[in-house]
mmCIF file of C-alpha atoms in Angstrom:
data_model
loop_
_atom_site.group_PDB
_atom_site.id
_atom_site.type_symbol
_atom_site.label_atom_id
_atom_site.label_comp_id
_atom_site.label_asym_id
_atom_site.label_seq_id
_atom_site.Cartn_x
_atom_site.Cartn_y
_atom_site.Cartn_z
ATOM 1 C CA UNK A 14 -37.705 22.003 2.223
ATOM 2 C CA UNK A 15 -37.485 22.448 6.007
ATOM 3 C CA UNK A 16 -36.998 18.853 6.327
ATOM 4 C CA UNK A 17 -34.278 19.188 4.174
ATOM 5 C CA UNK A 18 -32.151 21.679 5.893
ATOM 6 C CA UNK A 19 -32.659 20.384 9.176
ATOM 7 C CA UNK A 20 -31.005 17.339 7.824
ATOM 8 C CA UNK A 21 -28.298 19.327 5.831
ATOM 9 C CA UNK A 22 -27.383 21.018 9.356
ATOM 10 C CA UNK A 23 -27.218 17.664 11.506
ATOM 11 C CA UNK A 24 -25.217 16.177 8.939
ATOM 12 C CA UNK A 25 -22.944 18.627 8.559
ATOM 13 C CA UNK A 26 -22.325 18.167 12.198
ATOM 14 C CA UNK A 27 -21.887 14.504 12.081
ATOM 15 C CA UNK A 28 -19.300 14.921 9.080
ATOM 16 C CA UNK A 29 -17.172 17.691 11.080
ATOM 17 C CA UNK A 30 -17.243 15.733 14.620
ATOM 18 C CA UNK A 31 -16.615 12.619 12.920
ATOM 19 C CA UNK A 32 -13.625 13.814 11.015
ATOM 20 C CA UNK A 33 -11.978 15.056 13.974
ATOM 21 C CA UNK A 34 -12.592 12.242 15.669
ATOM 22 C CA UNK A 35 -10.694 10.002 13.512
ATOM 23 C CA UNK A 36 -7.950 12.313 12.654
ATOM 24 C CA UNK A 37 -7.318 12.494 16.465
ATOM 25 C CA UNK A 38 -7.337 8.860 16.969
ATOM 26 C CA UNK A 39 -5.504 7.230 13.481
ATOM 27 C CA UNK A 40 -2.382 9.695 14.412
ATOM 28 C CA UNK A 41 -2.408 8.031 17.755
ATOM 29 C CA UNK A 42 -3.140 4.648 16.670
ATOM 30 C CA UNK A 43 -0.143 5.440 13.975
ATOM 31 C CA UNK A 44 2.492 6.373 16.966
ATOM 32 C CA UNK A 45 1.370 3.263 19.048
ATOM 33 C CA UNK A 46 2.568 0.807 15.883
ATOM 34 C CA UNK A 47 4.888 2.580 14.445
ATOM 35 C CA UNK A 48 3.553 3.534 11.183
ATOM 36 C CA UNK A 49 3.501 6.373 8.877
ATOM 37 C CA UNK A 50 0.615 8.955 8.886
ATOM 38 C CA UNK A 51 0.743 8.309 5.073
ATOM 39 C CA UNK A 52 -0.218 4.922 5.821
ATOM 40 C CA UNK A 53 -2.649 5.275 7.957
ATOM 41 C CA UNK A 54 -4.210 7.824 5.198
ATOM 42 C CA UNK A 55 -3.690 5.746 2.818
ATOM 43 C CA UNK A 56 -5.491 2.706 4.475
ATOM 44 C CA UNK A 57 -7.585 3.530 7.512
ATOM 45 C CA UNK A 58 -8.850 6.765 7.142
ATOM 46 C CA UNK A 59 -9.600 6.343 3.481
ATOM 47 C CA UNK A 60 -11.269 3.152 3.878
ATOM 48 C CA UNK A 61 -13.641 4.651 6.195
ATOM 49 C CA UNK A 62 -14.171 7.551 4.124
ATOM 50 C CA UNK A 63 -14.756 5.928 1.224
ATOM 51 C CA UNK A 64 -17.944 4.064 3.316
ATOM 52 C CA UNK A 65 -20.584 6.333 2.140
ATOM 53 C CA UNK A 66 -19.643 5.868 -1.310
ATOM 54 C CA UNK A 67 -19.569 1.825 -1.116
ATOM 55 C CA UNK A 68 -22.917 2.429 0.478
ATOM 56 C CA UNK A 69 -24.546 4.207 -1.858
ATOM 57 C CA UNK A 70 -22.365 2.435 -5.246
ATOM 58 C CA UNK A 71 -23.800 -0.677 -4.121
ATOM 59 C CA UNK A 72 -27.443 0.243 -3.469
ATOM 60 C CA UNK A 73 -27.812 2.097 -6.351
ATOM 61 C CA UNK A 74 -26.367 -0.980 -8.677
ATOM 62 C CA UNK A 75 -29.228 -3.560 -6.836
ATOM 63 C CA UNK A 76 -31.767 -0.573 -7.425
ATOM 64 C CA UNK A 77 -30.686 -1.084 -11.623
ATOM 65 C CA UNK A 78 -29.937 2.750 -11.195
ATOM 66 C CA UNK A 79 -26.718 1.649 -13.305
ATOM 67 C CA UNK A 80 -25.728 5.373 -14.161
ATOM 68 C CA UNK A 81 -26.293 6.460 -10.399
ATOM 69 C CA UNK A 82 -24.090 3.980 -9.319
ATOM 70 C CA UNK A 83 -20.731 4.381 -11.613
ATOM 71 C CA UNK A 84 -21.261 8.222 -11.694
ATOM 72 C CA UNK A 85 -21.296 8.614 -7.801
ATOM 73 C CA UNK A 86 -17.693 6.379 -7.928
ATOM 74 C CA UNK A 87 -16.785 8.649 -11.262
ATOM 75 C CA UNK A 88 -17.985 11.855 -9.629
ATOM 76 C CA UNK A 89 -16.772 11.418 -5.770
ATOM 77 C CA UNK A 90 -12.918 10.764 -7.196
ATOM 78 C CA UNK A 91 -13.518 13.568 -9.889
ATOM 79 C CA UNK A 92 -14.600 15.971 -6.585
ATOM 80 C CA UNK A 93 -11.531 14.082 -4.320
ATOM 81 C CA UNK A 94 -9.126 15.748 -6.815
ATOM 82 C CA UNK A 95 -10.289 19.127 -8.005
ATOM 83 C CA UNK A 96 -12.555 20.555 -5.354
ATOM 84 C CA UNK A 97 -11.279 18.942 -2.301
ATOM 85 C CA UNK A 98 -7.117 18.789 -3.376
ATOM 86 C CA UNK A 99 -7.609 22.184 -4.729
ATOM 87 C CA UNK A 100 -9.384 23.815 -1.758
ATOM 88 C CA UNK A 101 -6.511 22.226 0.410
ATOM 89 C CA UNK A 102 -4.023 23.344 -1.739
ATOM 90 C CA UNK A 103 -5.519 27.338 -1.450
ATOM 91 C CA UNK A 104 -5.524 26.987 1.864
ATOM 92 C CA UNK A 105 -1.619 25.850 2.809
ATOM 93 C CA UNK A 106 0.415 24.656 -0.446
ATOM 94 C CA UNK A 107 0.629 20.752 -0.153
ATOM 95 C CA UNK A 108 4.125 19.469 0.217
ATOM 96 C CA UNK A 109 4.391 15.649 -1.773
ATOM 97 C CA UNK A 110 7.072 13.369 -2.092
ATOM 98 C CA UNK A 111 8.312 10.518 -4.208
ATOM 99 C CA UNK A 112 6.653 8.128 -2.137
ATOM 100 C CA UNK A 113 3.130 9.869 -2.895
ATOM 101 C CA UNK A 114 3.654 10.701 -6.861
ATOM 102 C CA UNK A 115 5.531 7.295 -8.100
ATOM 103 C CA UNK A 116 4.236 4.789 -5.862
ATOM 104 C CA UNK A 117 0.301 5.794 -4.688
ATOM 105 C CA UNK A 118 -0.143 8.440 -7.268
ATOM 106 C CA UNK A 119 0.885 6.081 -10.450
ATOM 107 C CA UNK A 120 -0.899 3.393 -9.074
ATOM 108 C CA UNK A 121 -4.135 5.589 -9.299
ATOM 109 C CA UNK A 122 -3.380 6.731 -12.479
ATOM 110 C CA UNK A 123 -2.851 3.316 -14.350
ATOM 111 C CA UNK A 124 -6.327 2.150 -12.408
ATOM 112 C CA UNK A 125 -7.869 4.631 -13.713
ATOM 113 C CA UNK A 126 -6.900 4.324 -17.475
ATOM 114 C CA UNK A 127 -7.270 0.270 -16.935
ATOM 115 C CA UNK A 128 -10.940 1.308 -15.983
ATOM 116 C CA UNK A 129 -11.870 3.418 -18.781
ATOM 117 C CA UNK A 130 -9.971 1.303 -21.699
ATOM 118 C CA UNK A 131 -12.520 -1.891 -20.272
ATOM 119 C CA UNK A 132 -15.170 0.415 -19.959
ATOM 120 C CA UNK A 133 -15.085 0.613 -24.126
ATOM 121 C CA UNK A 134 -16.378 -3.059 -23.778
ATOM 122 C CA UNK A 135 -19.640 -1.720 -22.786
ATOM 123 C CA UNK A 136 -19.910 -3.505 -19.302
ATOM 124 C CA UNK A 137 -17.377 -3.763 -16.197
ATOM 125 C CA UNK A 138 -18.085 -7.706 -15.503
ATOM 126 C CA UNK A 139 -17.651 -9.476 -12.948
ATOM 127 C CA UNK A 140 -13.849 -11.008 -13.798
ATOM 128 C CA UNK A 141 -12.851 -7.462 -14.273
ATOM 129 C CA UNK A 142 -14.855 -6.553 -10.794
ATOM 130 C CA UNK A 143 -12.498 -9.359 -9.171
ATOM 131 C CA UNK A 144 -9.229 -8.334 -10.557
ATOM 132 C CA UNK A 145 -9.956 -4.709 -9.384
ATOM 133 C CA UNK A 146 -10.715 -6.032 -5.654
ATOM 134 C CA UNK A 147 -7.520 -8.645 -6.042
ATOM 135 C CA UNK A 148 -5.425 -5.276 -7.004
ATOM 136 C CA UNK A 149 -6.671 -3.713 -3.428
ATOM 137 C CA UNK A 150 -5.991 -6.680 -1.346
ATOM 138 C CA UNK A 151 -1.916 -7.029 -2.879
ATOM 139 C CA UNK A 152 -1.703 -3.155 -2.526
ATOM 140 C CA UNK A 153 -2.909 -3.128 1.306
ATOM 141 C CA UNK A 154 -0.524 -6.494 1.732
ATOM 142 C CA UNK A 155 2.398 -4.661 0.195
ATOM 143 C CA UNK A 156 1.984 -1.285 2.406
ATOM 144 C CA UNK A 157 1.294 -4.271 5.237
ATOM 145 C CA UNK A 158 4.543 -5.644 4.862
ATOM 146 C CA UNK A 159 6.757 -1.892 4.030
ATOM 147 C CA UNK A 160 5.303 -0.488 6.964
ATOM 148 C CA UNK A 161 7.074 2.423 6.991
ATOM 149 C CA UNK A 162 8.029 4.095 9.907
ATOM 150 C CA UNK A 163 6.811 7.492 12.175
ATOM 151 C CA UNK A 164 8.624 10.475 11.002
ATOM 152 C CA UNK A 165 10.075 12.922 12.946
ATOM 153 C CA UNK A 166 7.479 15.238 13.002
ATOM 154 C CA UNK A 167 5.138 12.969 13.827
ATOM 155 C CA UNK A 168 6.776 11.591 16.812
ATOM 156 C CA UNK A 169 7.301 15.075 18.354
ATOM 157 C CA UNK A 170 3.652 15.756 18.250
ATOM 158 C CA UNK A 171 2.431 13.274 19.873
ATOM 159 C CA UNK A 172 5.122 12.227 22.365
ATOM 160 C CA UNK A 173 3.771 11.959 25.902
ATOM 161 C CA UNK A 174 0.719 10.600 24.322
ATOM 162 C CA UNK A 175 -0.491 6.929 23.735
ATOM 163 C CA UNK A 176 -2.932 5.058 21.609
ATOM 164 C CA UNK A 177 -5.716 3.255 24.318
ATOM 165 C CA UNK A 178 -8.280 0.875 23.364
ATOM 166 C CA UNK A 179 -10.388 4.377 23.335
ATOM 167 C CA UNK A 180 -9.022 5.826 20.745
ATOM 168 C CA UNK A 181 -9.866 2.102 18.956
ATOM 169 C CA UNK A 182 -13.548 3.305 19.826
ATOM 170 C CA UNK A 183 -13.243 6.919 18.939
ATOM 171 C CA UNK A 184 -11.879 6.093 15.229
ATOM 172 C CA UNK A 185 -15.256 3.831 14.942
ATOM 173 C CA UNK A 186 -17.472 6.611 15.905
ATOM 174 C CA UNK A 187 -15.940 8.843 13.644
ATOM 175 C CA UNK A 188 -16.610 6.802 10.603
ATOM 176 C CA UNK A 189 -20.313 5.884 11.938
ATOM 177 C CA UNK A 190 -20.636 9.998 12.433
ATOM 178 C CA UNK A 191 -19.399 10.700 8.829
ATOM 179 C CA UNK A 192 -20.973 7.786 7.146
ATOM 180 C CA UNK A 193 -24.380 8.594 8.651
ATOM 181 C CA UNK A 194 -23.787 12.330 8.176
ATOM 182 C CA UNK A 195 -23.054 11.629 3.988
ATOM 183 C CA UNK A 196 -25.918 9.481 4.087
ATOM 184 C CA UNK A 197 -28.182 12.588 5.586
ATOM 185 C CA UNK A 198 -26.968 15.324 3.287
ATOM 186 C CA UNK A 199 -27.434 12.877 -0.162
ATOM 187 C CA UNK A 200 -30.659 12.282 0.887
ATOM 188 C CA UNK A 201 -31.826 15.888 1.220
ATOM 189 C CA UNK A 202 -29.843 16.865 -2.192
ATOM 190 C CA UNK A 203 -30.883 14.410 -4.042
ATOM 191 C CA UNK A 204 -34.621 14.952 -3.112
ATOM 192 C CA UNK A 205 -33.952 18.387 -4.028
ATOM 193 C CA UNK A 206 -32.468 18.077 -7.592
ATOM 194 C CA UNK A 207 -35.162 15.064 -8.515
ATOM 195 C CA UNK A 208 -37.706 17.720 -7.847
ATOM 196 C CA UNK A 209 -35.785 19.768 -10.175
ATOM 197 C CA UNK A 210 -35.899 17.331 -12.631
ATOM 198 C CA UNK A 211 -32.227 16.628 -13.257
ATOM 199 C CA UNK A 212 -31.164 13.396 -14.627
ATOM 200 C CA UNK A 213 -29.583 10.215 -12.771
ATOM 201 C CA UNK A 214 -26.214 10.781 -14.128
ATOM 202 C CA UNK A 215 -26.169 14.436 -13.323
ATOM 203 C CA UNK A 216 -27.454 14.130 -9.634
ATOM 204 C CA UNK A 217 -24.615 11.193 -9.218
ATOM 205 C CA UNK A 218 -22.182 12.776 -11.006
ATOM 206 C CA UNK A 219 -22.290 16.168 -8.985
ATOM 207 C CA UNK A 220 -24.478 16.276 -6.002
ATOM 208 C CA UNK A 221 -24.542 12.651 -5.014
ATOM 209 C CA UNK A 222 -20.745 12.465 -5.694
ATOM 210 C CA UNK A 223 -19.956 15.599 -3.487
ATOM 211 C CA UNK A 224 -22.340 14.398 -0.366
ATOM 212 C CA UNK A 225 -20.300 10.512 -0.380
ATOM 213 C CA UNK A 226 -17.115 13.129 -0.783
ATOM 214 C CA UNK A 227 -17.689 15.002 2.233
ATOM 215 C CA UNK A 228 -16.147 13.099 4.844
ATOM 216 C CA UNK A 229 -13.090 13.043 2.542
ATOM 217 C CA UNK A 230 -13.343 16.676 2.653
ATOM 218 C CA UNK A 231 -13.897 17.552 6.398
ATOM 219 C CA UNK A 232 -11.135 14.780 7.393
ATOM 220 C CA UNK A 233 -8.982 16.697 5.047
ATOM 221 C CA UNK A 234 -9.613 19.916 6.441
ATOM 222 C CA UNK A 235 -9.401 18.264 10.147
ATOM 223 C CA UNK A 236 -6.047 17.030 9.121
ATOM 224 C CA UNK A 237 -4.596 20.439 7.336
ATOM 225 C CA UNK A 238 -5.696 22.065 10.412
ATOM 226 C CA UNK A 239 -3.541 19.989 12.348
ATOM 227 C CA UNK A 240 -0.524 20.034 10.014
ATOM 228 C CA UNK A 241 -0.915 16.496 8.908
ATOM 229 C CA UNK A 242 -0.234 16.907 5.109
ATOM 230 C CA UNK A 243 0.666 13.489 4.484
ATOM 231 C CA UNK A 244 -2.387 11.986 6.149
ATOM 232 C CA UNK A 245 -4.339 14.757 3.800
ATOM 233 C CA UNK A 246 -2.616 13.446 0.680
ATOM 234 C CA UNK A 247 -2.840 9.747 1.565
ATOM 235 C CA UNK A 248 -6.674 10.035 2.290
ATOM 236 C CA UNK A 249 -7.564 11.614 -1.273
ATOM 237 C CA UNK A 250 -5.349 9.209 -2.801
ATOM 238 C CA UNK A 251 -6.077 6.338 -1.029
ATOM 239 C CA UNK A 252 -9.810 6.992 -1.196
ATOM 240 C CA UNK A 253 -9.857 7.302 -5.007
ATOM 241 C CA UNK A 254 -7.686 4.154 -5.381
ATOM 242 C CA UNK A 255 -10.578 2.590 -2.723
ATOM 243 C CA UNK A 256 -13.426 3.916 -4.827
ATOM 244 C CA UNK A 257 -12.504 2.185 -8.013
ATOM 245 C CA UNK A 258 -10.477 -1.510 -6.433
ATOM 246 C CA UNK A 259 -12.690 -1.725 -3.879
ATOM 247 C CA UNK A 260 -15.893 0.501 -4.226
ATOM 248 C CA UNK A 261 -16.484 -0.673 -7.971
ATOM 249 C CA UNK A 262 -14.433 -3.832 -7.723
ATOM 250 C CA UNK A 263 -16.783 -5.331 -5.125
ATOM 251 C CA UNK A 264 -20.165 -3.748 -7.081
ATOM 252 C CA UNK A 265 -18.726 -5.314 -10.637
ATOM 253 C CA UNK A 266 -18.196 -8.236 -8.459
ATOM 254 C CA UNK A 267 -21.737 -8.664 -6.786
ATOM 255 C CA UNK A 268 -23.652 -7.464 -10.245
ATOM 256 C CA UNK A 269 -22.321 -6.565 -13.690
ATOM 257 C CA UNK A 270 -22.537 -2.811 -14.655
ATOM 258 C CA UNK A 271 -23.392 -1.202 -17.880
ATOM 259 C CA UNK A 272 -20.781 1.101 -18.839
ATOM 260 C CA UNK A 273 -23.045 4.742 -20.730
ATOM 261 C CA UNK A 274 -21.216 6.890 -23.407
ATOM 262 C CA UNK A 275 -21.782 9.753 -20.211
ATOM 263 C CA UNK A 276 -19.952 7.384 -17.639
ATOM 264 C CA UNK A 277 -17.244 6.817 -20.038
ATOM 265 C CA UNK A 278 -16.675 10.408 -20.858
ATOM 266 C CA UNK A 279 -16.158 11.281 -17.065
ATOM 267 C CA UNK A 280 -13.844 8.566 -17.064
ATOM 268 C CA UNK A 281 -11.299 10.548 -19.874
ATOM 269 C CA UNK A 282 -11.940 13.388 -17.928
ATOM 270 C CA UNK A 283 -11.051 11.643 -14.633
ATOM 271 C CA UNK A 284 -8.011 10.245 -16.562
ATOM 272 C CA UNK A 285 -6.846 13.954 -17.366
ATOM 273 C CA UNK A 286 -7.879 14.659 -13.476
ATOM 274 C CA UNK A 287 -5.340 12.547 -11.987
ATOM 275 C CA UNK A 288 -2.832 12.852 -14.337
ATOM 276 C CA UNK A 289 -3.138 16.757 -14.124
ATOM 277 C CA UNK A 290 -2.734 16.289 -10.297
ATOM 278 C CA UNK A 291 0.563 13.742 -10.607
ATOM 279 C CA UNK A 292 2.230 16.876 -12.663
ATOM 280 C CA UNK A 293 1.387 18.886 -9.800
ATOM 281 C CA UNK A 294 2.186 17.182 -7.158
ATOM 282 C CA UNK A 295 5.945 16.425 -9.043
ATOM 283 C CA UNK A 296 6.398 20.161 -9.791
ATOM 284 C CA UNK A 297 8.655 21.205 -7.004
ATOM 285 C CA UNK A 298 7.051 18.337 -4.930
ATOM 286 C CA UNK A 299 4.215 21.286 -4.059
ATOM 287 C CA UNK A 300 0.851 21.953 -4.658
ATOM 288 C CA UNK A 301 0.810 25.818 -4.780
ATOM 289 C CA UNK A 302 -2.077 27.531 -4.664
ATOM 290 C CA UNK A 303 -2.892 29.134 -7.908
ATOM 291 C CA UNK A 304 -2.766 24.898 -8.628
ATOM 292 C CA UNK A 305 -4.996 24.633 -6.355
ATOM 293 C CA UNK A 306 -7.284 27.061 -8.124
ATOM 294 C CA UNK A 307 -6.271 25.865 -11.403
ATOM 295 C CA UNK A 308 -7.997 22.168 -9.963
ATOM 296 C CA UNK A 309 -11.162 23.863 -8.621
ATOM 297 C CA UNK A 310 -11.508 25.529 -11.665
ATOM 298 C CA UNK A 311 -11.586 22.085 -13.735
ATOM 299 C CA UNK A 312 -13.407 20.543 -11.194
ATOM 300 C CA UNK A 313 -16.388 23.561 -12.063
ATOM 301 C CA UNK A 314 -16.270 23.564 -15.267
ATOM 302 C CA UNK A 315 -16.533 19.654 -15.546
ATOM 303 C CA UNK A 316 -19.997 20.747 -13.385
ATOM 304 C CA UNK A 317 -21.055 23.149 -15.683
ATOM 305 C CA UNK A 318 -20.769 20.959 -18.844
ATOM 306 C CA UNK A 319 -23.021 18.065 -16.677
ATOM 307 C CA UNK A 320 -25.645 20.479 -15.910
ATOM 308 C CA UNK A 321 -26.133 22.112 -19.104
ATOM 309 C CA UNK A 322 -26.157 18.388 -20.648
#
């Protein structure tokens, strides 16, 4: 048990020096080639955040822990949106646009229903693991080819400053910091709950799926800290959109997975999740904070009901 704290405190450390790290450096990197901070969340800083959870996805799949592996994709986008949104949102409201809600938000949404009407079948193959992955690579082509430009804002704060091949080095070390730090604190909770004796499913879909989530929620914090709410918005987003087209694309891809009557119920509710969240986020293009509460809330209760299951 000593162990396991030790390891809980380094890696919260890793996760909270990592996230600043790359917050620092993708706003930078964003000025130097004229792109959007939305972009950049959207791309960068959510596939890097999304690491742990490809890391852990894929093991788990080549393991035959089948449930471990979907859950941890089901749970960590589940966690993106209630806990993590929601705890943003209580802290500052988050201000959205149509951009976020029509575009990046509907795109999420219709993955995520496409995902649970195949899951029905039983099994997400390996055809369905390619067309997930060949849904990633048009979207990041598409936002490629918009590129859409610094905003005001964003060019005030960091004028006078410039993106060197540093900052290039800096953004690595922040994902290496966060990935390694996720990896650290799902070891030491998952030893704990095993002990326990709580299913696979369970430990995936709540403590497993929060640890992989926790660079998505220190770089979100880093980034509300800073004022950067479309960076915030584009990470969550972006990293539940890479979770499922390129997380559980790439796992379908490399090995079939068996789809349980658990997995697919956290799909529906994951369903309700984002489309709860669009609704939000289109209400007076804000996220206010009894929402915010509102998504924590859901986000508990969803806990509760895998616990006591």
């Amino acid at each position: 048990m000593f162990i396991d704290i030790v390891s809980f405190s380094a890696s919260a450390l890793l996760l909270w020096f990592g996230a600043n790290w790359i917050v620092t450096s993708a706003s930078l990197i964003a000025r130097r080639y004229n792109v959007s901070e939305l972009v950049i969340g959207l791309t960068i800083v959510a596939l890097g955040t999304s690491a742990p959870e490809f890391l852990v996805t894929v093991n788990a799949a080549f393991r035959g822990q089948n449930d471990l592996s979907l859950s941890n994709v089901v749970g960590s986008n589940i966690f993106n949106l209630g806990f993590i949104l929601g705890l943003m949102a209580l802290i500052k409201p988050l201000v959205s646009n149509r951009t976020i809600v029509y575009r990046d938000g509907l795109l999420l949404f219709l993955t995520t229903a496409g995902i649970l009407a195949v899951s029905f079948t039983g099994t997400l193959g390996r055809v369905f693991g390619a067309c997930l992955v060949a849904l990633l690579v048009g979207y990041l082509v598409y936002l490629g080819v918009k590129r859409e430009a610094v905003g005001e804002e964003e060019l005030e704060e960091t004028r006078g400053k410039t993106a060197t091949w540093r900052d290039g080095v800096w953004l690595a070390a922040g994902f290496a910091a966060i990935a390694a730090g996720g990896d650290l604190m799902v070891s030491a909770a998952t030893s704990i709950a095993t002990q326990l004796g709580v299913s696979s499913w369970v430990i995936g879909v709540t403590i497993v799926a929060a640890g992989t989530s926790l660079p998505e929620l220190v770089t979100c914090l880093a980034a509300s800290i800073r004022g950067k709410n479309e960076m915030l918005l584009g990470n969550l987003i972006g990293s539940d959109f890479f979770n499922f087209a390129g997380v559980l694309g790439l796992t379908c891809l490399l090995k079939p997975l068996p789809v349980s009557p658990e997995a697919s119920s956290g799909l529906i509710v994951l369903v309700g999740m984002v489309g709860l969240v669009l609704i939000l986020l289109r209400t007076g293009w804000k996220v206010r904070r009894w929402e915010g509460a509102l998504l924590i809330a859901v986000n508990m209760v969803r806990w509760a009901h895998d616990f006591m299951h």
